[in-house]
Tab-separated table of C-alpha atoms in Angstrom:
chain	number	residue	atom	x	y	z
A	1	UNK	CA	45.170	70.775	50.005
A	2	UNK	CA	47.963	70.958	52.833
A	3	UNK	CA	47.121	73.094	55.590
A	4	UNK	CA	50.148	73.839	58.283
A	5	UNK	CA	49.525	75.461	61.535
A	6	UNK	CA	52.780	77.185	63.569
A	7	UNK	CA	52.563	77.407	67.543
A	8	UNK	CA	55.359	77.835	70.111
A	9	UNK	CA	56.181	81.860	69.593
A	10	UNK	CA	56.278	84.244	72.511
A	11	UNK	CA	57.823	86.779	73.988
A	12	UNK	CA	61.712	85.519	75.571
A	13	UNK	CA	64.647	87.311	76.403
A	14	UNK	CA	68.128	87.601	74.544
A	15	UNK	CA	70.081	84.179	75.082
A	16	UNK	CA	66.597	82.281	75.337
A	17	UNK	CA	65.500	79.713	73.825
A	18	UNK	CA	62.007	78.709	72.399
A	19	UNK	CA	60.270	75.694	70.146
A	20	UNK	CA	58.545	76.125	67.206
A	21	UNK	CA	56.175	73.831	66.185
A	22	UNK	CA	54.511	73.154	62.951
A	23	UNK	CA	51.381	70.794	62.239
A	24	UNK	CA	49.806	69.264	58.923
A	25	UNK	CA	48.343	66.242	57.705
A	26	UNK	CA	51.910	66.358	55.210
A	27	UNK	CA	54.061	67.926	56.642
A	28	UNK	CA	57.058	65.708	57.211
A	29	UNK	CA	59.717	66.222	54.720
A	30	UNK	CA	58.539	62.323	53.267
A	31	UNK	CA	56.517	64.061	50.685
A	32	UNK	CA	58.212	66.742	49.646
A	33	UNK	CA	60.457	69.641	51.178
A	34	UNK	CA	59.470	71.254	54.405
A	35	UNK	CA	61.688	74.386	56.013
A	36	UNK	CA	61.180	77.342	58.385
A	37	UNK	CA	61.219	81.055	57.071
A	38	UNK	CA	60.527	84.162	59.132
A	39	UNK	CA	59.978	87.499	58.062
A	40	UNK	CA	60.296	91.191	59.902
A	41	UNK	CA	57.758	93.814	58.318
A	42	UNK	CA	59.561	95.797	54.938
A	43	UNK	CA	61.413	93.166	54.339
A	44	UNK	CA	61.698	89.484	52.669
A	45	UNK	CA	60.853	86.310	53.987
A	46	UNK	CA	64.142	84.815	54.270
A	47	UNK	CA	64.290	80.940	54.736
A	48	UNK	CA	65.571	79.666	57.940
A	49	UNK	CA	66.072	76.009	58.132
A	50	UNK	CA	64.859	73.298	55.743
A	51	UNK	CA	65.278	69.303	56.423
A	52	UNK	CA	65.474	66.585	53.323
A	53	UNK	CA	63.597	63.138	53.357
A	54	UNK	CA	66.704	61.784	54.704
A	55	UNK	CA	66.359	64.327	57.659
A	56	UNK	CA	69.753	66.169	56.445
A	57	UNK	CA	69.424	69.500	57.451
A	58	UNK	CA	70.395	73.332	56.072
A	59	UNK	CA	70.597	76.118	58.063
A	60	UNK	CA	70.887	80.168	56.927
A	61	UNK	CA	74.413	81.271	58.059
A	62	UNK	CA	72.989	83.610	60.581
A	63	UNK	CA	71.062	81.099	62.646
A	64	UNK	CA	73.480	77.790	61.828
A	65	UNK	CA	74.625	76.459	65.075
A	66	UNK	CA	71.822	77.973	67.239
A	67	UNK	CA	68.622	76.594	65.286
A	68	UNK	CA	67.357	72.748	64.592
A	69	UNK	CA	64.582	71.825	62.560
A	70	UNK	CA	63.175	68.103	63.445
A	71	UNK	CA	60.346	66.158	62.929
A	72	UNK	CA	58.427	63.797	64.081
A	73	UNK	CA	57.408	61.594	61.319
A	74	UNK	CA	54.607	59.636	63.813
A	75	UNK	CA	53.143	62.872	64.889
A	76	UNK	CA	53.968	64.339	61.652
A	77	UNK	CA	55.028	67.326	63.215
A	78	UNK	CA	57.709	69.745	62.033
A	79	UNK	CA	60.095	71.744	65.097
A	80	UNK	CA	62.500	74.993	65.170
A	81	UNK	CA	64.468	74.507	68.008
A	82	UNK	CA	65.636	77.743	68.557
A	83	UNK	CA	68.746	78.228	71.323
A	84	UNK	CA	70.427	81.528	72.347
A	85	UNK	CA	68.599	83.898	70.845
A	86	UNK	CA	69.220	87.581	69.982
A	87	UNK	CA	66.820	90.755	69.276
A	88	UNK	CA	67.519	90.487	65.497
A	89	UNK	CA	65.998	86.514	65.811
A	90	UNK	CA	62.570	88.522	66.365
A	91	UNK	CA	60.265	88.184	63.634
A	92	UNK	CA	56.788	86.221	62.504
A	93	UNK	CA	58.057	82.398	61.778
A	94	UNK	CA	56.160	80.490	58.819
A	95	UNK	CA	57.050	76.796	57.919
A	96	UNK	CA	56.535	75.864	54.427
A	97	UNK	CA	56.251	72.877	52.218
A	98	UNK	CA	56.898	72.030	48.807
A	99	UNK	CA	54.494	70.986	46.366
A	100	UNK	CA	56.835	67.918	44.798
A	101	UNK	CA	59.051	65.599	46.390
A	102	UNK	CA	63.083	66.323	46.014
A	103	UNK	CA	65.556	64.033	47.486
A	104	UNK	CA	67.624	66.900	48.641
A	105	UNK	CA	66.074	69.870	49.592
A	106	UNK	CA	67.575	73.487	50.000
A	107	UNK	CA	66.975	76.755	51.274
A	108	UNK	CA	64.773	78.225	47.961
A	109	UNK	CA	63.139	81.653	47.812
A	110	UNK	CA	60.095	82.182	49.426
A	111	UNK	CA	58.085	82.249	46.392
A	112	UNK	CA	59.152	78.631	45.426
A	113	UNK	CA	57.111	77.061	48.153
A	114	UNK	CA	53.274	76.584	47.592
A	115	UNK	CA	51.796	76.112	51.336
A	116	UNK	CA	52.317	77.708	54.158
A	117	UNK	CA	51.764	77.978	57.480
A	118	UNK	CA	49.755	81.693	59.101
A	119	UNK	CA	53.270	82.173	60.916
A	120	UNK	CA	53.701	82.327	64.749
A	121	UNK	CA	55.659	85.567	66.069
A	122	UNK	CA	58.983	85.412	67.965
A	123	UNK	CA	60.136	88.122	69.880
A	124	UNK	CA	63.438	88.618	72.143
A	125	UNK	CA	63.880	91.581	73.660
């Protein structure tokens, strides 16, 4: 069973920036997908960022440019780099992984990823 655990959130102010971290015995992108999603309350979890086994990365057209997901493979670690951020950036931030390995991993719907993460909340205001 893979457990993730988000930290880095807070409170920052538009053109901020913050880093998202995300923690697991598995959660490096080695076995199997990992991404970023974040979700505002009455509406879907949209997927953010996810990052292949090769470490190739995909990014949602409103946060290309401004977001990078890493990892640290030693630490086995997952970051959101998040850089000039705006008010519509706020919302709870989940990573996810994949149940099966892919060699090229995109941006699915939420409900195609099996664990997740309790979410860490981002606000800039």
């Amino acid at each position: 069973h893979v457990q993730l655990v988000e930290s880095g959130g807070g409170l920052v102010q538009p053109g901020g920036s913050l880093r998202l971290s995300c923690a697991a015995s598995q959660v490096t992108a080695s076995t199997g997908c990992v991404a970023w999603f974040r979700q505002v309350p009455g509406k879907e979890r949209e997927g953010v960022a996810v990052v292949s086994p090769d470490g190739s990365a995909r990014y949602a057209d409103s946060v290309k440019d401004r977001f990078t997901i890493s990892q640290d493979n030693a630490k086995k670690i997952l970051y959101l780099q998040l850089t000039s951020l705006k008010p519509e950036d706020t919302a709870m931030y989940y990573c996810a992984k994949d149940h099966i390995f892919r060699p090229t991993c995109h941006i699915r719907a939420a409900s195609d990823w099996r664990y997740w993460g309790q979410g860490t909340q981002v606000t800039v205001s």
